[in-house]
């Protein structure tokens, strides 16, 4: 049997779903000759590590107990029955991860899986990567900080996977990577990469008011608790940056032009979420209604997309033909159109659910299995 030891950073919605997937896929993996051994799990405050990392990972019952405690809102260091594990905090936690990478690096190998939502994991990821470990991310932040940090991580291209950072489980990164490897030059990528904004923009076509749509989206649970986190475009800009960097462009988040759907005077510094929803939002209705009408006269629709073309990445509203893949989008799917020499007139289109703990965690698990040849 091939053993893949992993340390999981972050035990939120995605991290816990990953642990569930690992447990429920045991028999499928067994048939493929693979065992995933979870040797460590961390949250924002502490890290749990199995005593004997060389032999055993954590037991499935113990992993289930961790998930149970975390979903009940307890921190990892709450009085779990630690069994064959030890708890580390702060600097010791980082040292323990690095020590594990050093000792497993030369034998079985180690995968460090970042399912946190933190920008602070970048240093430990760079460190373990330089020691020969694999790095797998659902977390976009380490890939969207300074270009130098990105390059240090991506330099070990055979050992890093981050499919779930763009379009969750959809094979966006894999498709771009395949085109690059085949020497097919990519000239343009256009993506609707937010389920929330995909829904909002397609609903606008039916003549509904923007404010009504956003309020409805919030009550359907489609938005972040503060919908401005979706409407700012920042999350899409991070995804666009990852795609642009994948194309080899040395750009930073600050180089991306982002059109926010609300003006700064309605921002979180000036207005509460409640006031924004109740009063701010409806000020935006009229202008958007006009833009929808103008586009419609030309056979176009409005989409909130990231456009990657000519060494520039822009995020915001674009007019796109009604009969394109993006134009036909309804509801909360993600859609990405990739144009290259081979896909010049008719782009390569990837479409489907682009968020959710389940699909995101499944994408992470597939990334782990994809690296199996690097393990003993
Ligand atoms: N959910 C999706 O649909 C989706 C799709 C694509 C990508 N992603 C990305 O996947 C990541 C996880 O998403 P999520 O929804 O699971 O987030 P979440 O529920 O907020 O969970 C984040 C987890 O990370 C932990 N954490 C925070 N700082 C940490 C640190 N410095 N070191 C280790 N762990 C740390 C948190 O600890 P505490 O429990 O102590 O707070 C929490 O357990 C995010 O980066 C997100 O952008 C999510
Ligand atoms: C993801 O998991 C979190 C935490 O368990 C939960 O609050 C959220 O509703 C889940 N999201 C989806 C789309 O299932």
Short mmCIF file of C-alpha atoms and ligand atoms in Angstrom, two decimals:
data_model
loop_
_atom_site.label_atom_id
_atom_site.label_comp_id
_atom_site.label_asym_id
_atom_site.label_seq_id
_atom_site.Cartn_x
_atom_site.Cartn_y
_atom_site.Cartn_z
CA UNK A 1 0.00 0.00 0.00
CA UNK A 2 1.07 3.55 -0.77
CA UNK A 3 0.76 5.86 2.21
CA UNK A 4 0.01 9.58 1.84
CA UNK A 5 0.51 11.42 5.16
CA UNK A 6 -1.22 14.80 5.35
CA UNK A 7 -1.37 17.75 7.72
CA UNK A 8 -4.60 19.73 7.38
CA UNK A 9 -4.48 23.47 8.09
CA UNK A 10 -7.96 24.80 8.84
CA UNK A 11 -10.91 22.83 10.07
CA UNK A 12 -13.86 24.94 8.91
CA UNK A 13 -16.57 24.05 6.41
CA UNK A 14 -14.12 22.85 3.73
CA UNK A 15 -11.54 21.22 6.03
CA UNK A 16 -14.17 19.19 7.86
CA UNK A 17 -15.80 18.12 4.61
CA UNK A 18 -12.38 16.98 3.40
CA UNK A 19 -11.97 14.80 6.51
CA UNK A 20 -15.44 13.33 5.87
CA UNK A 21 -14.52 12.60 2.23
CA UNK A 22 -11.25 10.96 3.26
CA UNK A 23 -13.10 8.68 5.67
CA UNK A 24 -15.89 7.78 3.27
CA UNK A 25 -13.47 7.14 0.38
CA UNK A 26 -11.33 4.69 2.39
CA UNK A 27 -12.49 1.63 0.45
CA UNK A 28 -12.18 3.29 -2.98
CA UNK A 29 -8.65 4.39 -2.13
CA UNK A 30 -7.83 0.97 -0.70
CA UNK A 31 -8.72 -0.61 -4.06
CA UNK A 32 -6.36 1.88 -5.72
CA UNK A 33 -3.63 0.85 -3.27
CA UNK A 34 -3.66 4.19 -1.44
CA UNK A 35 -4.09 5.10 2.25
CA UNK A 36 -4.41 8.73 3.29
CA UNK A 37 -3.04 9.14 6.81
CA UNK A 38 -4.08 12.31 8.59
CA UNK A 39 -1.12 13.01 10.89
CA UNK A 40 -2.06 16.58 11.88
CA UNK A 41 -5.02 18.96 11.98
CA UNK A 42 -4.95 22.63 12.92
CA UNK A 43 -7.32 25.51 13.45
CA UNK A 44 -6.50 29.19 14.04
CA UNK A 45 -5.24 28.51 17.56
CA UNK A 46 -3.63 25.10 17.75
CA UNK A 47 -2.33 22.01 15.98
CA UNK A 48 -3.04 18.40 16.88
CA UNK A 49 -0.40 15.89 15.79
CA UNK A 50 -0.48 12.13 15.97
CA UNK A 51 2.25 10.74 18.33
CA UNK A 52 3.71 8.28 15.91
CA UNK A 53 3.67 10.01 12.55
CA UNK A 54 5.80 7.27 10.97
CA UNK A 55 3.31 4.51 11.62
CA UNK A 56 -0.22 5.63 12.12
CA UNK A 57 -2.37 8.56 11.33
CA UNK A 58 -5.30 9.61 13.45
CA UNK A 59 -8.09 7.07 13.78
CA UNK A 60 -11.26 7.77 11.80
CA UNK A 61 -13.33 7.94 14.99
CA UNK A 62 -10.96 10.57 16.33
CA UNK A 63 -11.22 12.59 13.08
CA UNK A 64 -15.00 12.39 13.31
CA UNK A 65 -14.81 13.62 16.92
CA UNK A 66 -12.66 16.58 15.80
CA UNK A 67 -15.24 17.48 13.12
CA UNK A 68 -18.04 17.15 15.62
CA UNK A 69 -16.32 19.42 18.16
CA UNK A 70 -15.39 22.01 15.52
CA UNK A 71 -18.89 22.19 14.05
CA UNK A 72 -20.23 22.72 17.55
CA UNK A 73 -17.98 25.80 17.68
CA UNK A 74 -15.33 24.47 20.07
CA UNK A 75 -11.66 25.17 19.43
CA UNK A 76 -9.37 22.19 18.76
CA UNK A 77 -7.79 22.63 22.15
CA UNK A 78 -11.12 22.06 23.87
CA UNK A 79 -11.02 18.98 26.07
CA UNK A 80 -11.06 16.35 23.32
CA UNK A 81 -9.84 12.98 24.54
CA UNK A 82 -6.44 13.38 22.89
CA UNK A 83 -5.62 9.68 22.74
CA UNK A 84 -2.42 9.23 20.71
CA UNK A 85 -2.09 12.91 19.87
CA UNK A 86 -0.35 15.99 21.15
CA UNK A 87 -1.43 19.60 21.04
CA UNK A 88 0.85 22.44 19.93
CA UNK A 89 0.18 26.17 19.89
CA UNK A 90 1.68 29.28 18.27
CA UNK A 91 5.40 29.01 17.47
CA UNK A 92 5.55 25.38 18.59
CA UNK A 93 2.82 24.48 16.11
CA UNK A 94 4.78 25.91 13.19
CA UNK A 95 7.97 24.20 14.41
CA UNK A 96 6.14 20.90 14.66
CA UNK A 97 4.87 21.16 11.07
CA UNK A 98 8.36 21.94 9.81
CA UNK A 99 9.87 19.10 11.87
CA UNK A 100 7.28 16.68 10.48
CA UNK A 101 8.08 17.82 6.95
CA UNK A 102 11.79 17.28 7.63
CA UNK A 103 11.37 13.78 8.99
CA UNK A 104 8.75 12.54 6.52
CA UNK A 105 10.25 14.39 3.55
CA UNK A 106 13.07 11.89 3.20
CA UNK A 107 10.88 8.80 3.69
CA UNK A 108 7.20 8.63 2.77
CA UNK A 109 6.72 12.27 1.88
CA UNK A 110 4.17 14.71 3.35
CA UNK A 111 1.32 16.80 1.97
CA UNK A 112 0.37 20.01 3.75
CA UNK A 113 -3.21 20.90 2.85
CA UNK A 114 -4.30 24.51 3.38
CA UNK A 115 -8.05 24.75 3.92
CA UNK A 116 -7.73 27.83 6.13
CA UNK A 117 -8.87 31.29 5.11
CA UNK A 118 -5.68 32.90 6.42
CA UNK A 119 -2.94 34.92 4.73
CA UNK A 120 -0.55 33.79 7.47
CA UNK A 121 0.09 30.25 6.28
CA UNK A 122 2.38 31.40 3.46
CA UNK A 123 5.61 31.17 5.50
CA UNK A 124 5.08 27.64 6.71
CA UNK A 125 3.94 26.56 3.22
CA UNK A 126 7.11 28.00 1.65
CA UNK A 127 9.20 26.29 4.31
CA UNK A 128 7.71 22.80 3.95
CA UNK A 129 7.75 23.14 0.19
CA UNK A 130 11.49 23.89 0.24
CA UNK A 131 11.90 20.72 2.36
CA UNK A 132 10.31 18.62 -0.37
CA UNK A 133 6.72 18.40 0.88
CA UNK A 134 3.66 18.68 -1.33
CA UNK A 135 1.39 21.70 -0.87
CA UNK A 136 -2.32 21.65 -1.72
CA UNK A 137 -4.52 24.70 -1.32
CA UNK A 138 -8.18 25.64 -1.24
CA UNK A 139 -7.03 28.90 0.37
CA UNK A 140 -6.38 31.62 -2.22
CA UNK A 141 -4.52 34.03 0.03
CA UNK A 142 -1.04 32.41 -0.04
CA UNK A 143 -1.19 32.45 -3.85
CA UNK A 144 -2.30 36.07 -4.08
CA UNK A 145 0.22 37.78 -1.82
CA UNK A 146 3.50 39.15 -3.20
CA UNK A 147 4.57 37.71 -6.56
CA UNK A 148 7.89 36.59 -5.01
CA UNK A 149 6.02 34.38 -2.52
CA UNK A 150 3.86 32.95 -5.28
CA UNK A 151 6.94 32.15 -7.33
CA UNK A 152 8.64 30.43 -4.41
CA UNK A 153 5.62 28.15 -3.99
CA UNK A 154 4.96 27.62 -7.70
CA UNK A 155 8.65 26.95 -8.39
CA UNK A 156 8.04 23.41 -7.14
CA UNK A 157 5.32 22.99 -9.74
CA UNK A 158 5.26 19.22 -9.58
CA UNK A 159 4.47 19.32 -5.87
CA UNK A 160 1.81 22.00 -5.64
CA UNK A 161 -1.89 21.78 -6.52
CA UNK A 162 -4.57 24.46 -6.08
CA UNK A 163 -7.45 23.41 -8.30
CA UNK A 164 -10.12 24.38 -5.74
CA UNK A 165 -8.99 28.00 -5.47
CA UNK A 166 -10.73 28.87 -8.77
CA UNK A 167 -14.21 27.48 -9.45
CA UNK A 168 -14.03 25.04 -6.49
CA UNK A 169 -14.21 21.50 -7.92
CA UNK A 170 -14.38 22.62 -11.59
CA UNK A 171 -11.25 21.75 -13.61
CA UNK A 172 -10.32 25.36 -14.43
CA UNK A 173 -6.68 25.31 -13.35
CA UNK A 174 -6.20 21.85 -14.85
CA UNK A 175 -7.59 23.01 -18.22
CA UNK A 176 -5.41 26.12 -18.30
CA UNK A 177 -2.36 24.05 -17.32
CA UNK A 178 -3.05 21.49 -20.06
CA UNK A 179 -3.32 24.19 -22.71
CA UNK A 180 -0.08 25.76 -21.54
CA UNK A 181 1.71 22.40 -21.53
CA UNK A 182 0.51 21.63 -25.04
CA UNK A 183 1.94 24.90 -26.33
CA UNK A 184 -1.48 26.29 -27.20
CA UNK A 185 -1.17 30.01 -26.41
CA UNK A 186 -4.04 31.37 -24.32
CA UNK A 187 -5.15 34.79 -25.54
CA UNK A 188 -8.11 35.49 -23.28
CA UNK A 189 -9.89 34.08 -20.25
CA UNK A 190 -13.29 35.44 -19.22
CA UNK A 191 -14.88 34.04 -16.12
CA UNK A 192 -17.97 34.53 -14.03
CA UNK A 193 -16.36 33.22 -10.87
CA UNK A 194 -18.85 34.18 -8.20
CA UNK A 195 -22.04 32.19 -7.80
CA UNK A 196 -23.58 35.17 -6.04
CA UNK A 197 -22.79 37.70 -8.76
CA UNK A 198 -23.70 35.21 -11.50
CA UNK A 199 -27.12 34.95 -9.92
CA UNK A 200 -27.48 38.71 -9.38
CA UNK A 201 -26.49 39.64 -12.95
CA UNK A 202 -28.75 37.07 -14.60
CA UNK A 203 -31.72 38.12 -12.46
CA UNK A 204 -31.18 41.75 -13.56
CA UNK A 205 -32.14 40.76 -17.11
CA UNK A 206 -35.70 40.09 -16.05
CA UNK A 207 -36.08 43.74 -15.10
CA UNK A 208 -35.96 43.20 -11.36
CA UNK A 209 -34.34 45.86 -9.20
CA UNK A 210 -30.75 45.26 -8.10
CA UNK A 211 -31.62 45.91 -4.46
CA UNK A 212 -34.45 43.38 -4.53
CA UNK A 213 -32.21 40.74 -6.08
CA UNK A 214 -29.40 41.22 -3.57
CA UNK A 215 -31.82 41.07 -0.65
CA UNK A 216 -33.37 37.90 -2.07
CA UNK A 217 -29.91 36.38 -2.63
CA UNK A 218 -29.03 37.12 0.97
CA UNK A 219 -32.14 35.47 2.31
CA UNK A 220 -31.50 32.43 0.10
CA UNK A 221 -28.06 32.15 1.76
CA UNK A 222 -26.25 32.86 -1.54
CA UNK A 223 -24.24 35.78 -0.19
CA UNK A 224 -21.67 36.34 2.54
CA UNK A 225 -23.19 37.61 5.82
CA UNK A 226 -22.27 41.10 4.60
CA UNK A 227 -23.16 41.01 0.86
CA UNK A 228 -20.60 43.76 0.23
CA UNK A 229 -17.93 41.03 0.58
CA UNK A 230 -19.36 39.62 -2.67
CA UNK A 231 -20.20 42.94 -4.32
CA UNK A 232 -16.69 44.36 -3.83
CA UNK A 233 -15.25 41.94 -6.42
CA UNK A 234 -12.19 41.23 -4.27
CA UNK A 235 -12.69 37.47 -4.17
CA UNK A 236 -12.97 37.34 -7.97
CA UNK A 237 -9.87 39.50 -8.29
CA UNK A 238 -7.93 36.90 -6.27
CA UNK A 239 -9.13 34.15 -8.59
CA UNK A 240 -8.24 36.26 -11.63
CA UNK A 241 -4.80 36.90 -10.18
CA UNK A 242 -4.19 33.17 -9.72
CA UNK A 243 -5.15 32.52 -13.37
CA UNK A 244 -3.02 35.42 -14.64
CA UNK A 245 -0.02 34.22 -12.64
CA UNK A 246 -0.58 30.72 -13.99
CA UNK A 247 -0.11 32.26 -17.44
CA UNK A 248 3.27 33.48 -16.21
CA UNK A 249 2.37 37.12 -15.69
CA UNK A 250 4.29 38.75 -12.85
CA UNK A 251 1.41 40.87 -11.51
CA UNK A 252 0.02 41.68 -8.07
CA UNK A 253 -3.46 42.26 -6.67
CA UNK A 254 -2.84 46.02 -6.87
CA UNK A 255 -2.38 45.77 -10.66
CA UNK A 256 -5.93 44.50 -11.12
CA UNK A 257 -8.63 47.02 -11.94
CA UNK A 258 -11.63 46.14 -9.80
CA UNK A 259 -15.07 47.66 -10.29
CA UNK A 260 -16.95 47.44 -7.00
CA UNK A 261 -20.73 47.25 -7.31
CA UNK A 262 -21.17 49.79 -4.52
CA UNK A 263 -19.49 53.21 -4.10
CA UNK A 264 -17.02 53.74 -1.26
CA UNK A 265 -19.47 55.97 0.64
CA UNK A 266 -21.62 52.86 1.11
CA UNK A 267 -18.63 50.84 2.34
CA UNK A 268 -18.32 48.96 5.63
CA UNK A 269 -16.41 51.91 7.18
CA UNK A 270 -19.31 54.29 6.60
CA UNK A 271 -22.42 52.12 6.87
CA UNK A 272 -23.61 49.05 8.78
CA UNK A 273 -24.72 45.94 6.87
CA UNK A 274 -28.32 46.61 7.91
CA UNK A 275 -28.26 50.20 6.64
CA UNK A 276 -26.63 49.11 3.42
CA UNK A 277 -29.34 46.52 2.80
CA UNK A 278 -32.20 48.76 3.86
CA UNK A 279 -31.11 52.12 2.40
CA UNK A 280 -27.82 52.08 0.50
CA UNK A 281 -28.63 49.36 -2.01
CA UNK A 282 -31.67 50.97 -3.63
CA UNK A 283 -29.58 54.01 -4.67
CA UNK A 284 -27.82 51.68 -7.09
CA UNK A 285 -30.95 50.41 -8.85
CA UNK A 286 -31.52 53.12 -11.45
CA UNK A 287 -28.05 53.20 -13.00
CA UNK A 288 -27.87 49.44 -13.35
CA UNK A 289 -31.32 49.34 -14.91
CA UNK A 290 -30.12 51.80 -17.57
CA UNK A 291 -26.99 49.78 -18.25
CA UNK A 292 -29.04 46.60 -18.67
CA UNK A 293 -31.35 48.38 -21.14
CA UNK A 294 -28.45 49.86 -23.17
CA UNK A 295 -26.79 46.45 -23.42
CA UNK A 296 -30.03 44.77 -24.36
CA UNK A 297 -30.50 47.09 -27.39
CA UNK A 298 -27.24 45.67 -28.78
CA UNK A 299 -28.21 42.04 -28.12
CA UNK A 300 -25.92 41.97 -25.09
CA UNK A 301 -26.29 41.18 -21.42
CA UNK A 302 -24.29 42.37 -18.42
CA UNK A 303 -22.05 39.93 -16.58
CA UNK A 304 -19.73 40.52 -13.64
CA UNK A 305 -16.56 38.85 -14.81
CA UNK A 306 -12.82 38.81 -14.66
CA UNK A 307 -11.20 39.35 -18.05
CA UNK A 308 -7.61 38.25 -18.51
CA UNK A 309 -6.18 39.48 -21.77
CA UNK A 310 -3.19 41.42 -23.17
CA UNK A 311 -1.28 41.28 -19.87
CA UNK A 312 -4.18 42.93 -18.06
CA UNK A 313 -6.66 41.54 -15.59
CA UNK A 314 -9.88 43.51 -15.08
CA UNK A 315 -12.74 42.66 -12.77
CA UNK A 316 -16.17 44.21 -13.21
CA UNK A 317 -19.30 44.49 -15.35
CA UNK A 318 -18.88 43.67 -19.05
CA UNK A 319 -21.37 43.59 -21.90
CA UNK A 320 -21.31 40.15 -23.46
CA UNK A 321 -23.30 38.62 -26.32
CA UNK A 322 -26.56 37.05 -25.22
CA UNK A 323 -25.78 33.89 -27.18
CA UNK A 324 -22.33 33.23 -25.63
CA UNK A 325 -21.77 30.68 -22.86
CA UNK A 326 -21.49 33.54 -20.37
CA UNK A 327 -24.52 35.30 -21.82
CA UNK A 328 -26.64 32.19 -21.46
CA UNK A 329 -25.69 31.79 -17.79
CA UNK A 330 -28.64 31.65 -15.41
CA UNK A 331 -28.49 31.09 -11.68
CA UNK A 332 -25.39 30.57 -9.58
CA UNK A 333 -23.13 28.44 -11.80
CA UNK A 334 -19.57 29.53 -12.51
CA UNK A 335 -18.67 29.82 -16.20
CA UNK A 336 -15.19 30.21 -17.62
CA UNK A 337 -14.44 30.78 -21.33
CA UNK A 338 -10.87 30.12 -22.43
CA UNK A 339 -9.70 31.39 -25.84
CA UNK A 340 -6.50 30.07 -27.39
CA UNK A 341 -5.20 29.19 -30.86
CA UNK A 342 -7.09 25.89 -30.77
CA UNK A 343 -10.14 27.49 -29.16
CA UNK A 344 -10.14 30.73 -31.10
CA UNK A 345 -13.72 31.16 -32.37
CA UNK A 346 -15.40 28.66 -30.11
CA UNK A 347 -13.86 28.88 -26.65
CA UNK A 348 -13.25 26.04 -24.25
CA UNK A 349 -16.08 26.44 -21.73
CA UNK A 350 -16.13 25.10 -18.20
CA UNK A 351 -19.37 25.42 -16.31
CA UNK A 352 -20.92 24.13 -13.10
CA UNK A 353 -21.32 24.78 -9.41
CA UNK A 354 -18.28 26.82 -8.40
CA UNK A 355 -18.62 26.84 -4.63
CA UNK A 356 -19.76 24.78 -1.70
CA UNK A 357 -17.91 22.84 0.96
CA UNK A 358 -18.61 19.53 -0.73
CA UNK A 359 -17.33 20.28 -4.25
CA UNK A 360 -14.42 22.32 -2.90
CA UNK A 361 -13.30 19.52 -0.58
CA UNK A 362 -13.74 16.97 -3.38
CA UNK A 363 -11.43 19.10 -5.53
CA UNK A 364 -8.85 19.13 -2.74
CA UNK A 365 -9.07 15.36 -2.34
CA UNK A 366 -8.60 14.86 -6.09
CA UNK A 367 -5.51 17.12 -5.89
CA UNK A 368 -4.08 14.93 -3.10
CA UNK A 369 -4.66 11.73 -5.09
CA UNK A 370 -3.20 13.39 -8.19
CA UNK A 371 0.14 13.65 -6.35
CA UNK A 372 0.22 9.98 -5.30
CA UNK A 373 3.29 9.14 -7.40
CA UNK A 374 5.39 11.39 -5.17
CA UNK A 375 4.72 9.17 -2.14
CA UNK A 376 6.41 5.93 -1.16
N1 LIG B 1 -16.53 27.17 0.88
C1 LIG B 1 -16.32 27.31 -0.42
O1 LIG B 1 -17.23 27.19 -1.22
C2 LIG B 1 -14.93 27.56 -0.95
C3 LIG B 1 -14.67 27.43 -2.32
C4 LIG B 1 -13.34 27.62 -2.79
C5 LIG B 1 -12.35 27.96 -1.89
N2 LIG B 1 -12.65 28.13 -0.57
C6 LIG B 1 -11.58 28.52 0.34
O2 LIG B 1 -11.35 27.46 1.24
C7 LIG B 1 -10.86 27.98 2.46
C8 LIG B 1 -11.68 27.43 3.60
O3 LIG B 1 -13.01 27.86 3.49
P1 LIG B 1 -14.07 27.58 4.65
O4 LIG B 1 -15.37 27.98 4.09
O5 LIG B 1 -13.85 26.22 5.17
O6 LIG B 1 -13.59 28.65 5.74
P2 LIG B 1 -13.94 28.66 7.30
O7 LIG B 1 -15.15 27.85 7.56
O8 LIG B 1 -13.87 30.07 7.71
O9 LIG B 1 -12.72 27.85 7.99
C9 LIG B 1 -11.45 28.36 8.07
C10 LIG B 1 -10.65 27.49 9.02
O10 LIG B 1 -9.28 27.93 9.01
C11 LIG B 1 -8.84 28.05 10.35
N3 LIG B 1 -7.71 29.01 10.40
C12 LIG B 1 -7.72 30.35 10.43
N4 LIG B 1 -6.48 30.84 10.49
C13 LIG B 1 -5.66 29.77 10.49
C14 LIG B 1 -4.25 29.62 10.55
N5 LIG B 1 -3.43 30.68 10.62
N6 LIG B 1 -3.74 28.35 10.53
C15 LIG B 1 -4.55 27.28 10.47
N7 LIG B 1 -5.88 27.36 10.43
C16 LIG B 1 -6.43 28.60 10.44
C17 LIG B 1 -10.06 28.49 11.11
O11 LIG B 1 -9.84 28.24 12.48
P3 LIG B 1 -10.96 28.48 13.62
O12 LIG B 1 -11.86 27.29 13.49
O13 LIG B 1 -10.17 28.48 14.88
O14 LIG B 1 -11.60 29.78 13.30
C18 LIG B 1 -11.12 27.59 10.48
O15 LIG B 1 -11.08 26.30 11.07
C19 LIG B 1 -10.96 29.50 2.35
O16 LIG B 1 -9.69 30.02 2.04
C20 LIG B 1 -11.91 29.71 1.20
O17 LIG B 1 -11.67 30.91 0.50
C21 LIG B 1 -13.91 27.92 -0.09
C1 LIG B 2 -20.15 25.07 4.67
O1 LIG B 2 -19.87 24.75 6.00
C2 LIG B 2 -20.18 25.80 6.92
C3 LIG B 2 -19.69 25.36 8.27
O2 LIG B 2 -20.12 24.06 8.56
C4 LIG B 2 -21.67 26.07 6.89
O3 LIG B 2 -21.98 27.12 7.79
C5 LIG B 2 -22.07 26.46 5.49
O4 LIG B 2 -23.46 26.63 5.42
C6 LIG B 2 -21.63 25.38 4.51
N1 LIG B 2 -21.87 25.90 3.17
C7 LIG B 2 -22.54 25.22 2.25
C8 LIG B 2 -22.75 25.90 0.96
O5 LIG B 2 -22.95 24.08 2.44
#
